[in-house]
Amino acid sequence: MSLLRAATRRGKRTLIAAVCAVTIAAGTGGWAAGSAQTAVTGPPPGAAAWRADHSLGVPLPDPATAQPARVARFFAALTGAQRHLLAARHPLTVGNLGGAPIALRYEANSRALAAERDRQLARASDPAGTLQDHQAARKAAARCAGLLAPGRQILAFDPRGRGQIAEVHGDLTAARRTAVVVPGSDIDLATFDRAKDPYGTPTGMARALRGRMAADAPGTRTAVIAWAGYTTPVGLGPDAATGRLAEAGAPRLTRFLSGLAADRIPAPALLCHSYGSVVCGLAAPHLGRTLRDLVVFGSPGMRVDSAAALHTGARVWAARNATDWIGNVPNVELFGLGHGEDPTDPAFGARRVSAVRADGHTGYLAPGTDSLRNFAAIALGRYAAVS
């Protein structure tokens, strides 16, 4: 009887989703093609020049195919001068190459950001450009300059498309407990650390989480990575309702975490917000031991029916507060629309995390919330303290 009731409930939700999809499409004359994003995939710009570089007398590991463990062995066999030479010649490649030494990636990405800043400044004064071109270029140059500020540790940078980036908060190579934050829609180079709604940005979430971890465990060395390494949806258009961009982003997340493992960084807790949980759900079966805990919050679904279907050895946690509008989205997948079951539903099988004091869709890591306290406890491995 319980199985029949569950099937009936799923059938009702499927019907609701179908009605919603048809209503939206009819009301807008179909999905607006202009809102679709082109996913950035593959190795960063400069990969061809890297492959063609024979200055060291040995082939350089292919950034598209070489496993991070092989990359780590390659760099371990080089002298310090050889490593710095490669970072200077190929900053975009080295800066995004999983398995390359962490400090060398910081150095390479500083070079890449400086080059992009200078390129944008040149565009800002190009007489062939329009006023709008000049304004956009000045803003892009200012963003790069901000990321070059002393103390910032940029672990990945790709200027293609809307821009992708990853930043480390804390001493990653010395950390005993680590976490990676994966954001949802509307995040790119321009919004990575915006002042408006800061706890809805990767930078704001990562800073708040590490601050709470440091306060709760002052004797534990910690680091949190804000990872905006995939093309996110813009707004609530078709990209947010389908898994297309998540399917492109999941391999990038998998490779990024494999790179951390190759550099002997402790397996992190992965915190996935909103559409980011769709990315994490698709990546989960491929993460193996590179992951310790998987936390989703404000999730529209993970494109699976249960936590067991994620095929991960990590602990799976889920949180959603009562004021989060995502709770009004039907949790089904139909004709490619929707992302499946609600991870906070007891039937899904995730460990429920309290988020009573969080406000709205982007308030889960705001200071003073029980969700921030709980996420910090998970990242620290203090599971008994999670409410």
CSV table of C-alpha atoms in Angstrom, one decimal:
chain,number,residue,atom,x,y,z
A,1,MET,CA,0.0,0.0,0.0
A,2,SER,CA,2.8,2.4,0.9
A,3,LEU,CA,4.4,1.8,-2.6
A,4,LEU,CA,1.1,2.6,-4.2
A,5,ARG,CA,0.8,5.8,-2.3
A,6,ALA,CA,4.3,6.8,-3.2
A,7,ALA,CA,3.7,6.0,-6.9
A,8,THR,CA,0.5,8.1,-6.7
A,9,ARG,CA,2.3,11.0,-5.1
A,10,ARG,CA,5.0,10.9,-7.8
A,11,GLY,CA,2.4,10.7,-10.5
A,12,LYS,CA,0.7,13.9,-9.1
A,13,ARG,CA,3.9,15.7,-9.0
A,14,THR,CA,4.8,14.7,-12.5
A,15,LEU,CA,1.4,16.0,-13.7
A,16,ILE,CA,2.0,19.3,-11.9
A,17,ALA,CA,5.4,19.7,-13.5
A,18,ALA,CA,4.0,19.0,-16.9
A,19,VAL,CA,1.3,21.7,-16.4
A,20,CYS,CA,3.9,24.1,-15.1
A,21,ALA,CA,6.2,23.5,-18.1
A,22,VAL,CA,3.4,23.8,-20.6
A,23,THR,CA,2.1,27.0,-18.9
A,24,ILE,CA,5.5,28.7,-18.9
A,25,ALA,CA,6.2,27.8,-22.5
A,26,ALA,CA,2.8,28.9,-23.6
A,27,GLY,CA,3.1,32.2,-21.7
A,28,THR,CA,6.4,33.1,-23.1
A,29,GLY,CA,6.0,31.8,-26.6
A,30,GLY,CA,8.5,29.1,-25.9
A,31,TRP,CA,11.8,29.2,-24.1
A,32,ALA,CA,13.8,32.3,-25.0
A,33,ALA,CA,16.8,31.3,-27.0
A,34,GLY,CA,18.7,34.4,-25.9
A,35,SER,CA,18.8,33.1,-22.3
A,36,ALA,CA,20.7,29.9,-23.2
A,37,GLN,CA,24.4,29.8,-22.2
A,38,THR,CA,27.2,28.3,-24.1
A,39,ALA,CA,29.1,26.0,-21.7
A,40,VAL,CA,32.8,26.4,-21.4
A,41,THR,CA,34.5,23.0,-21.6
A,42,GLY,CA,37.9,21.5,-22.3
A,43,PRO,CA,41.3,22.8,-21.4
A,44,PRO,CA,41.9,26.5,-21.0
A,45,PRO,CA,43.2,28.7,-23.8
A,46,GLY,CA,46.9,28.1,-24.5
A,47,ALA,CA,46.7,24.3,-24.4
A,48,ALA,CA,47.9,24.1,-28.0
A,49,ALA,CA,51.0,26.2,-27.3
A,50,TRP,CA,51.7,24.1,-24.1
A,51,ARG,CA,51.6,20.9,-26.1
A,52,ALA,CA,54.0,22.4,-28.7
A,53,ASP,CA,56.5,23.5,-26.1
A,54,HIS,CA,59.6,21.2,-26.2
A,55,SER,CA,61.9,23.5,-24.4
A,56,LEU,CA,62.5,21.0,-21.5
A,57,GLY,CA,63.4,18.2,-23.9
A,58,VAL,CA,60.4,16.1,-22.7
A,59,PRO,CA,56.7,16.1,-23.7
A,60,LEU,CA,54.5,18.2,-21.4
A,61,PRO,CA,51.5,16.4,-19.9
A,62,ASP,CA,48.4,17.0,-22.1
A,63,PRO,CA,46.1,19.3,-20.1
A,64,ALA,CA,43.0,17.6,-21.7
A,65,THR,CA,43.9,14.0,-21.0
A,66,ALA,CA,46.7,13.7,-18.4
A,67,GLN,CA,45.5,12.5,-15.0
A,68,PRO,CA,46.3,14.9,-12.1
A,69,ALA,CA,48.5,12.2,-10.5
A,70,ARG,CA,50.7,12.1,-13.6
A,71,VAL,CA,50.8,15.9,-13.7
A,72,ALA,CA,52.0,15.9,-10.0
A,73,ARG,CA,54.8,13.4,-10.8
A,74,PHE,CA,55.8,15.5,-13.8
A,75,PHE,CA,56.2,18.7,-11.8
A,76,ALA,CA,57.9,16.8,-8.9
A,77,ALA,CA,60.7,15.8,-11.4
A,78,LEU,CA,61.4,19.5,-12.4
A,79,THR,CA,63.7,22.0,-10.9
A,80,GLY,CA,62.3,25.1,-9.3
A,81,ALA,CA,63.6,27.2,-12.2
A,82,GLN,CA,61.9,24.9,-14.7
A,83,ARG,CA,58.5,25.1,-12.9
A,84,HIS,CA,58.6,28.9,-12.8
A,85,LEU,CA,59.6,29.0,-16.5
A,86,LEU,CA,56.5,27.0,-17.4
A,87,ALA,CA,54.3,29.2,-15.3
A,88,ALA,CA,55.7,32.3,-17.0
A,89,ARG,CA,55.3,30.9,-20.5
A,90,HIS,CA,51.9,29.2,-20.0
A,91,PRO,CA,50.1,30.9,-17.1
A,92,LEU,CA,46.6,29.9,-18.1
A,93,THR,CA,47.6,26.2,-18.6
A,94,VAL,CA,49.6,25.9,-15.4
A,95,GLY,CA,47.1,27.9,-13.4
A,96,ASN,CA,44.3,25.5,-14.2
A,97,LEU,CA,46.3,22.2,-14.3
A,98,GLY,CA,45.2,19.8,-11.6
A,99,GLY,CA,48.2,18.2,-10.0
A,100,ALA,CA,50.5,21.2,-10.5
A,101,PRO,CA,51.9,22.5,-7.2
A,102,ILE,CA,49.4,24.8,-5.4
A,103,ALA,CA,51.8,27.7,-4.9
A,104,LEU,CA,52.8,27.5,-8.6
A,105,ARG,CA,49.1,27.7,-9.6
A,106,TYR,CA,48.7,30.9,-7.5
A,107,GLU,CA,51.7,32.4,-9.3
A,108,ALA,CA,50.5,31.4,-12.8
A,109,ASN,CA,47.0,32.7,-12.2
A,110,SER,CA,48.4,36.1,-10.9
A,111,ARG,CA,50.2,36.3,-14.3
A,112,ALA,CA,47.1,35.3,-16.2
A,113,LEU,CA,44.9,37.8,-14.3
A,114,ALA,CA,47.4,40.6,-14.9
A,115,ALA,CA,47.5,39.8,-18.6
A,116,GLU,CA,43.7,39.8,-18.8
A,117,ARG,CA,43.6,43.1,-16.9
A,118,ASP,CA,46.0,44.7,-19.4
A,119,ARG,CA,44.0,43.2,-22.3
A,120,GLN,CA,40.8,44.7,-21.0
A,121,LEU,CA,42.5,48.1,-20.4
A,122,ALA,CA,43.6,48.1,-24.0
A,123,ARG,CA,40.0,47.4,-25.1
A,124,ALA,CA,38.8,50.2,-23.0
A,125,SER,CA,40.7,52.7,-25.1
A,126,ASP,CA,40.4,51.0,-28.4
A,127,PRO,CA,38.9,53.6,-30.8
A,128,ALA,CA,37.2,50.9,-32.8
A,129,GLY,CA,35.0,50.0,-29.8
A,130,THR,CA,31.7,51.5,-28.7
A,131,LEU,CA,31.1,53.4,-25.5
A,132,GLN,CA,29.4,50.2,-24.1
A,133,ASP,CA,32.5,48.2,-25.1
A,134,HIS,CA,34.7,50.6,-23.3
A,135,GLN,CA,32.6,50.5,-20.2
A,136,ALA,CA,32.4,46.7,-20.1
A,137,ALA,CA,36.2,46.5,-20.6
A,138,ARG,CA,36.9,48.9,-17.7
A,139,LYS,CA,34.6,46.8,-15.4
A,140,ALA,CA,36.4,43.6,-16.5
A,141,ALA,CA,39.8,45.2,-15.9
A,142,ALA,CA,38.7,46.4,-12.4
A,143,ARG,CA,37.5,42.8,-11.5
A,144,CYS,CA,40.9,41.4,-12.5
A,145,ALA,CA,42.6,44.1,-10.5
A,146,GLY,CA,40.5,43.2,-7.5
A,147,LEU,CA,41.5,39.6,-7.7
A,148,LEU,CA,45.1,40.6,-7.9
A,149,ALA,CA,44.9,42.3,-4.5
A,150,PRO,CA,47.6,41.1,-2.0
A,151,GLY,CA,46.6,38.0,0.0
A,152,ARG,CA,44.2,36.6,-2.6
A,153,GLN,CA,45.0,33.0,-3.6
A,154,ILE,CA,43.5,32.2,-7.1
A,155,LEU,CA,43.6,28.5,-7.7
A,156,ALA,CA,41.9,28.6,-11.1
A,157,PHE,CA,41.1,31.2,-13.7
A,158,ASP,CA,39.6,30.9,-17.1
A,159,PRO,CA,38.6,34.2,-18.9
A,160,ARG,CA,36.5,32.5,-21.6
A,161,GLY,CA,32.8,33.1,-21.7
A,162,ARG,CA,31.5,34.9,-18.6
A,163,GLY,CA,34.7,33.8,-16.7
A,164,GLN,CA,35.4,31.0,-14.3
A,165,ILE,CA,37.5,31.1,-11.1
A,166,ALA,CA,38.4,29.4,-7.9
A,167,GLU,CA,39.8,31.0,-4.8
A,168,VAL,CA,41.3,29.6,-1.6
A,169,HIS,CA,40.6,30.9,1.8
A,170,GLY,CA,43.2,29.7,4.3
A,171,ASP,CA,46.5,27.8,3.9
A,172,LEU,CA,45.4,24.9,1.7
A,173,THR,CA,48.7,23.0,1.8
A,174,ALA,CA,48.7,23.0,5.6
A,175,ALA,CA,45.0,22.4,6.2
A,176,ARG,CA,43.7,19.4,8.0
A,177,ARG,CA,40.1,20.1,7.3
A,178,THR,CA,38.9,21.5,3.9
A,179,ALA,CA,35.7,22.3,2.1
A,180,VAL,CA,34.7,23.3,-1.4
A,181,VAL,CA,31.7,25.6,-2.1
A,182,VAL,CA,29.9,25.0,-5.4
A,183,PRO,CA,27.5,27.9,-6.3
A,184,GLY,CA,24.3,27.9,-8.3
A,185,SER,CA,22.8,30.2,-11.0
A,186,ASP,CA,24.0,33.7,-12.0
A,187,ILE,CA,27.6,33.2,-10.7
A,188,ASP,CA,30.6,34.1,-12.9
A,189,LEU,CA,33.7,36.3,-12.8
A,190,ALA,CA,31.6,39.4,-12.4
A,191,THR,CA,29.4,38.1,-9.5
A,192,PHE,CA,31.9,35.9,-7.8
A,193,ASP,CA,32.4,38.3,-4.9
A,194,ARG,CA,29.8,41.0,-5.5
A,195,ALA,CA,28.9,43.3,-2.6
A,196,LYS,CA,25.1,42.8,-3.0
A,197,ASP,CA,23.8,39.6,-1.4
A,198,PRO,CA,27.3,38.5,-0.3
A,199,TYR,CA,26.3,35.2,1.3
A,200,GLY,CA,24.8,34.2,-2.0
A,201,THR,CA,28.2,34.4,-3.7
A,202,PRO,CA,31.0,31.8,-3.6
A,203,THR,CA,33.4,34.3,-1.9
A,204,GLY,CA,30.9,35.3,0.8
A,205,MET,CA,29.9,31.7,1.5
A,206,ALA,CA,33.5,30.5,1.7
A,207,ARG,CA,34.6,33.3,4.0
A,208,ALA,CA,31.7,32.8,6.3
A,209,LEU,CA,32.2,29.0,6.5
A,210,ARG,CA,36.0,29.3,7.2
A,211,GLY,CA,35.3,32.0,9.8
A,212,ARG,CA,32.9,29.7,11.6
A,213,MET,CA,35.2,26.7,11.3
A,214,ALA,CA,38.1,28.8,12.8
A,215,ALA,CA,35.9,30.0,15.6
A,216,ASP,CA,34.6,26.5,16.5
A,217,ALA,CA,38.0,24.8,16.1
A,218,PRO,CA,40.8,27.5,16.6
A,219,GLY,CA,43.5,24.8,16.9
A,220,THR,CA,42.6,23.1,13.6
A,221,ARG,CA,44.1,24.3,10.3
A,222,THR,CA,41.3,24.8,7.8
A,223,ALA,CA,40.9,26.0,4.2
A,224,VAL,CA,37.8,26.6,2.1
A,225,ILE,CA,37.7,26.9,-1.7
A,226,ALA,CA,35.1,29.0,-3.5
A,227,TRP,CA,34.8,27.2,-6.8
A,228,ALA,CA,33.0,28.8,-9.7
A,229,GLY,CA,34.5,26.6,-12.3
A,230,TYR,CA,31.5,25.9,-14.6
A,231,THR,CA,29.1,27.9,-16.7
A,232,THR,CA,26.1,28.6,-14.5
A,233,PRO,CA,22.5,29.3,-15.7
A,234,VAL,CA,21.4,32.9,-15.9
A,235,GLY,CA,18.0,33.6,-14.3
A,236,LEU,CA,15.2,31.1,-14.3
A,237,GLY,CA,15.2,30.2,-17.9
A,238,PRO,CA,15.5,26.8,-19.6
A,239,ASP,CA,19.1,26.4,-18.5
A,240,ALA,CA,18.1,26.4,-14.8
A,241,ALA,CA,15.3,23.8,-15.5
A,242,THR,CA,17.5,21.3,-17.4
A,243,GLY,CA,20.7,19.4,-16.7
A,244,ARG,CA,22.6,20.6,-19.8
A,245,LEU,CA,25.0,23.0,-18.0
A,246,ALA,CA,25.4,20.6,-15.0
A,247,GLU,CA,26.4,17.8,-17.4
A,248,ALA,CA,29.1,20.1,-18.8
A,249,GLY,CA,30.2,21.3,-15.3
A,250,ALA,CA,30.3,17.9,-13.5
A,251,PRO,CA,33.5,16.7,-15.3
A,252,ARG,CA,35.2,20.0,-14.5
A,253,LEU,CA,34.3,19.6,-10.8
A,254,THR,CA,35.5,16.0,-10.9
A,255,ARG,CA,38.8,16.9,-12.4
A,256,PHE,CA,39.3,19.8,-10.0
A,257,LEU,CA,38.8,17.6,-7.0
A,258,SER,CA,41.1,14.9,-8.5
A,259,GLY,CA,43.7,17.7,-8.7
A,260,LEU,CA,43.4,18.4,-5.0
A,261,ALA,CA,43.8,14.7,-4.2
A,262,ALA,CA,46.9,14.5,-6.4
A,263,ASP,CA,48.4,17.4,-4.4
A,264,ARG,CA,47.6,15.5,-1.2
A,265,ILE,CA,45.0,17.9,0.0
A,266,PRO,CA,42.7,16.2,2.6
A,267,ALA,CA,39.4,15.1,1.1
A,268,PRO,CA,36.9,18.0,1.4
A,269,ALA,CA,33.3,18.5,2.4
A,270,LEU,CA,31.6,19.6,-0.8
A,271,LEU,CA,28.9,22.2,-0.2
A,272,CYS,CA,26.5,22.6,-3.1
A,273,HIS,CA,24.0,25.4,-3.4
A,274,SER,CA,20.9,25.5,-5.6
A,275,TYR,CA,21.8,24.5,-9.2
A,276,GLY,CA,25.3,23.6,-7.9
A,277,SER,CA,23.7,20.6,-6.3
A,278,VAL,CA,22.7,19.4,-9.7
A,279,VAL,CA,26.3,19.6,-10.8
A,280,CYS,CA,27.4,17.8,-7.6
A,281,GLY,CA,24.8,15.1,-8.1
A,282,LEU,CA,26.1,14.3,-11.6
A,283,ALA,CA,29.7,14.4,-10.4
A,284,ALA,CA,29.2,12.3,-7.2
A,285,PRO,CA,29.5,8.8,-8.8
A,286,HIS,CA,32.9,9.7,-10.2
A,287,LEU,CA,34.4,11.4,-7.1
A,288,GLY,CA,35.5,8.2,-5.2
A,289,ARG,CA,37.7,9.0,-2.2
A,290,THR,CA,38.2,12.6,-3.3
A,291,LEU,CA,35.1,13.5,-1.2
A,292,ARG,CA,34.3,13.1,2.5
A,293,ASP,CA,30.9,14.8,2.8
A,294,LEU,CA,28.4,16.0,0.3
A,295,VAL,CA,26.1,18.8,1.5
A,296,VAL,CA,23.3,20.3,-0.6
A,297,PHE,CA,21.2,23.3,0.4
A,298,GLY,CA,18.5,25.1,-1.4
A,299,SER,CA,18.5,22.3,-3.9
A,300,PRO,CA,16.1,21.8,-6.8
A,301,GLY,CA,17.1,18.1,-6.9
A,302,MET,CA,20.1,16.1,-7.9
A,303,ARG,CA,18.7,14.2,-10.9
A,304,VAL,CA,18.5,11.0,-8.9
A,305,ASP,CA,15.7,9.4,-6.9
A,306,SER,CA,17.7,8.8,-3.7
A,307,ALA,CA,21.0,9.3,-1.9
A,308,ALA,CA,21.9,5.7,-2.6
A,309,ALA,CA,21.6,6.4,-6.4
A,310,LEU,CA,24.5,8.9,-6.1
A,311,HIS,CA,26.8,5.9,-5.7
A,312,THR,CA,29.1,7.8,-3.4
A,313,GLY,CA,30.9,6.7,-0.2
A,314,ALA,CA,30.5,10.2,1.2
A,315,ARG,CA,28.0,11.2,3.8
A,316,VAL,CA,25.1,13.0,2.1
A,317,TRP,CA,23.4,15.9,3.9
A,318,ALA,CA,20.6,18.2,2.8
A,319,ALA,CA,19.1,21.4,4.1
A,320,ARG,CA,16.3,23.8,3.1
A,321,ASN,CA,14.6,26.5,5.1
A,322,ALA,CA,10.9,27.2,5.1
A,323,THR,CA,11.3,30.7,3.4
A,324,ASP,CA,13.3,29.4,0.4
A,325,TRP,CA,11.3,29.7,-2.8
A,326,ILE,CA,13.0,26.6,-4.2
A,327,GLY,CA,10.5,24.6,-2.1
A,328,ASN,CA,7.8,25.7,-4.4
A,329,VAL,CA,9.5,24.1,-7.5
A,330,PRO,CA,8.0,20.7,-8.3
A,331,ASN,CA,10.6,18.0,-7.6
A,332,VAL,CA,10.2,15.9,-10.7
A,333,GLU,CA,12.0,15.3,-14.0
A,334,LEU,CA,9.9,15.2,-17.1
A,335,PHE,CA,11.0,15.5,-20.7
A,336,GLY,CA,14.4,16.8,-19.5
A,337,LEU,CA,12.8,19.5,-17.3
A,338,GLY,CA,13.3,19.5,-13.5
A,339,HIS,CA,15.9,17.8,-11.4
A,340,GLY,CA,14.1,14.9,-9.6
A,341,GLU,CA,13.4,14.2,-6.0
A,342,ASP,CA,13.7,16.7,-3.1
A,343,PRO,CA,17.0,15.8,-1.2
A,344,THR,CA,15.4,17.0,2.0
A,345,ASP,CA,12.5,14.5,1.7
A,346,PRO,CA,13.1,11.8,4.3
A,347,ALA,CA,12.4,9.2,1.5
A,348,PHE,CA,15.5,10.5,-0.4
A,349,GLY,CA,17.7,9.2,2.4
A,350,ALA,CA,20.0,12.1,3.0
A,351,ARG,CA,20.8,13.3,6.5
A,352,ARG,CA,18.6,16.3,7.3
A,353,VAL,CA,20.4,19.5,8.5
A,354,SER,CA,18.5,22.2,10.4
A,355,ALA,CA,18.3,25.6,8.6
A,356,VAL,CA,15.5,27.1,10.7
A,357,ARG,CA,17.3,30.5,11.1
A,358,ALA,CA,18.4,30.8,7.5
A,359,ASP,CA,16.4,33.3,5.4
A,360,GLY,CA,15.5,32.9,1.8
A,361,HIS,CA,17.4,31.1,-1.0
A,362,THR,CA,20.8,32.7,-0.3
A,363,GLY,CA,20.9,33.0,3.4
A,364,TYR,CA,22.2,29.6,4.5
A,365,LEU,CA,25.8,30.7,5.3
A,366,ALA,CA,24.9,34.1,6.8
A,367,PRO,CA,26.4,34.6,10.3
A,368,GLY,CA,24.2,33.6,13.2
A,369,THR,CA,22.3,30.9,11.3
A,370,ASP,CA,22.1,27.3,12.5
A,371,SER,CA,22.8,26.1,8.9
A,372,LEU,CA,26.2,27.9,9.0
A,373,ARG,CA,27.0,26.3,12.3
A,374,ASN,CA,25.9,22.9,11.1
A,375,PHE,CA,27.9,23.2,7.8
A,376,ALA,CA,31.0,24.1,9.8
A,377,ALA,CA,30.5,21.1,12.1
A,378,ILE,CA,30.2,18.8,9.0
A,379,ALA,CA,33.3,20.3,7.4
A,380,LEU,CA,35.2,19.8,10.7
A,381,GLY,CA,34.0,16.2,11.0
A,382,ARG,CA,32.2,17.0,14.2
A,383,TYR,CA,29.1,15.1,13.3
A,384,ALA,CA,27.6,14.8,16.7
A,385,ALA,CA,27.3,18.6,16.8
A,386,VAL,CA,25.1,18.7,13.7
A,387,SER,CA,21.4,19.5,14.5
